[in-house]
C-alpha positions as semicolon CSV with decimal commas, in nm:
position;residue;x (nm);y (nm);z (nm)
1;M;0,119;-9,773;-11,209
2;K;0,464;-9,926;-11,223
3;P;0,710;-9,718;-11,021
4;V;0,897;-9,442;-11,202
5;T;1,258;-9,381;-11,096
6;V;1,464;-9,069;-11,162
7;E;1,819;-8,990;-11,045
8;I;2,025;-8,674;-11,064
9;E;2,356;-8,559;-10,921
10;I;2,354;-8,216;-10,758
11;A;2,673;-8,022;-10,687
12;R;2,566;-7,919;-10,337
13;P;2,630;-8,081;-9,999
14;P;2,370;-8,343;-9,904
15;D;2,256;-8,149;-9,595
16;V;2,176;-7,839;-9,806
17;V;1,980;-8,047;-10,059
18;W;1,802;-8,235;-9,780
19;E;1,685;-7,921;-9,599
20;Y;1,541;-7,781;-9,922
21;L;1,392;-8,104;-10,052
22;V;1,204;-8,211;-9,738
23;N;1,036;-7,873;-9,690
24;A;0,715;-7,925;-9,886
25;E;0,657;-7,549;-9,901
26;H;0,941;-7,533;-10,157
27;N;0,746;-7,764;-10,393
28;T;0,594;-7,468;-10,580
29;E;0,946;-7,353;-10,673
30;W;1,060;-7,668;-10,850
31;L;0,764;-7,897;-10,924
32;D;0,570;-7,837;-11,247
33;N;0,218;-7,703;-11,221
34;M;0,231;-7,681;-10,841
35;Q;0,004;-7,396;-10,736
36;S;0,027;-7,418;-10,358
37;C;0,166;-7,636;-10,085
38;R;0,141;-7,595;-9,709
39;W;0,212;-7,798;-9,398
40;T;-0,095;-7,894;-9,196
41;T;0,110;-8,023;-8,902
42;D;0,359;-7,834;-8,690
43;P;0,737;-7,871;-8,728
44;P;0,966;-8,045;-8,699
45;I;0,912;-8,288;-8,986
46;R;0,863;-8,643;-8,861
47;I;0,676;-8,962;-8,946
48;G;0,312;-8,858;-8,946
49;S;0,376;-8,500;-9,065
50;R;0,120;-8,390;-9,325
51;Y;0,085;-8,131;-9,598
52;E;-0,168;-8,036;-9,863
53;Q;-0,097;-7,929;-10,216
54;V;-0,290;-7,801;-10,515
55;A;-0,157;-7,871;-10,865
56;R;-0,279;-7,870;-11,224
57;F;-0,258;-8,202;-11,405
58;L;-0,401;-8,270;-11,751
59;G;-0,593;-7,944;-11,728
60;K;-0,759;-8,031;-11,398
61;E;-0,702;-7,896;-11,049
62;V;-0,577;-8,177;-10,828
63;R;-0,586;-8,141;-10,448
64;T;-0,379;-8,393;-10,259
65;G;-0,290;-8,447;-9,897
66;F;0,035;-8,627;-9,814
67;E;0,175;-8,788;-9,502
68;V;0,537;-8,870;-9,420
69;T;0,545;-9,248;-9,376
70;D;0,921;-9,305;-9,351
71;L;1,197;-9,065;-9,252
72;R;1,568;-9,127;-9,213
73;D;1,700;-8,783;-9,140
74;G;1,932;-8,650;-9,408
75;R;1,895;-8,961;-9,617
76;L;1,542;-9,076;-9,708
77;I;1,183;-8,957;-9,696
78;T;0,872;-9,141;-9,811
79;I;0,540;-8,962;-9,850
80;A;0,206;-9,120;-9,934
81;S;-0,113;-8,952;-10,048
82;L;-0,395;-8,958;-9,797
83;P;-0,719;-9,148;-9,854
84;G;-0,957;-8,956;-10,077
85;S;-0,680;-8,816;-10,296
86;S;-0,747;-8,795;-10,670
87;F;-0,448;-9,013;-10,746
88;P;-0,310;-9,250;-10,480
89;L;0,065;-9,198;-10,488
90;T;0,374;-9,295;-10,289
91;I;0,702;-9,109;-10,337
92;T;1,040;-9,201;-10,190
93;R;1,326;-8,952;-10,217
94;R;1,676;-9,064;-10,125
95;L;2,004;-8,875;-10,095
96;D;2,347;-9,036;-10,117
97;P;2,684;-8,859;-10,093
98;A;2,858;-8,842;-10,432
99;G;3,196;-8,693;-10,346
100;T;3,293;-8,369;-10,177
101;G;3,005;-8,122;-10,178
102;R;2,787;-8,336;-10,406
103;C;2,500;-8,579;-10,370
104;L;2,293;-8,817;-10,576
105;V;1,918;-8,763;-10,542
106;S;1,679;-9,036;-10,650
107;E;1,302;-9,050;-10,652
108;V;1,078;-9,352;-10,690
109;A;0,713;-9,263;-10,751
110;G;0,430;-9,509;-10,791
111;G;0,059;-9,522;-10,746
112;D;-0,265;-9,701;-10,802
113;P;-0,463;-9,495;-11,052
114;A;-0,838;-9,524;-11,081
115;G;-1,094;-9,428;-11,345
116;F;-0,956;-9,221;-11,631
117;Y;-0,603;-9,240;-11,491
118;R;-0,610;-9,623;-11,497
119;V;-0,718;-9,630;-11,863
120;A;-0,440;-9,389;-11,955
121;E;-0,175;-9,558;-11,739
122;A;0,088;-9,631;-12,009
123;P;0,106;-9,282;-12,162
124;M;0,062;-9,125;-11,820
125;R;0,362;-9,317;-11,682
126;L;0,577;-9,172;-11,960
127;M;0,443;-8,822;-11,890
128;V;0,504;-8,861;-11,514
129;R;0,863;-8,976;-11,575
130;R;0,927;-8,681;-11,807
131;N;0,773;-8,435;-11,557
132;I;0,974;-8,574;-11,265
133;A;1,299;-8,560;-11,464
134;R;1,227;-8,198;-11,566
135;A;1,145;-8,106;-11,205
136;Y;1,472;-8,253;-11,078
137;R;1,667;-8,062;-11,343
138;R;1,496;-7,747;-11,214
139;L;1,582;-7,847;-10,855
140;K;1,945;-7,898;-10,958
141;D;1,956;-7,556;-11,130
142;L;1,798;-7,380;-10,830
143;L;2,029;-7,538;-10,576
144;E;2,350;-7,510;-10,776
145;S;2,285;-7,146;-10,866
146;G;2,204;-7,054;-10,506
147;A;1,859;-6,927;-10,611
148;A;1,668;-7,175;-10,395
149;G;1,444;-7,024;-10,126
């Protein structure tokens, strides 16, 4: 699947956004259809850290394990799905300062779908982009309102 890119400006300091965003256990609060998410490695987060998540996608339960493959503290994190995942996926999230108390958050998500997902790649890419954009609007609302866990 061609990479999907989404950007959003959040009126919160980059360090606050970073701490929330890199804690995978917050994923259920802002990502659509996320049912559970838990770290399978001990803190602190580092290259090689892993977590597992369960989500619903197109009416199916999808279990995926992820590993942190790149980490530039406070600035960039890349996670990649582990072998055996339903949908091989790599996600890079980047934070850039955008003025006093603000930051620009961008995500690039791409994968190599197989089976049904490969056949439905074009419409699925559109759906993924829409879902990611909606999730980041929810993230923005949570963080700017102070409601984030």
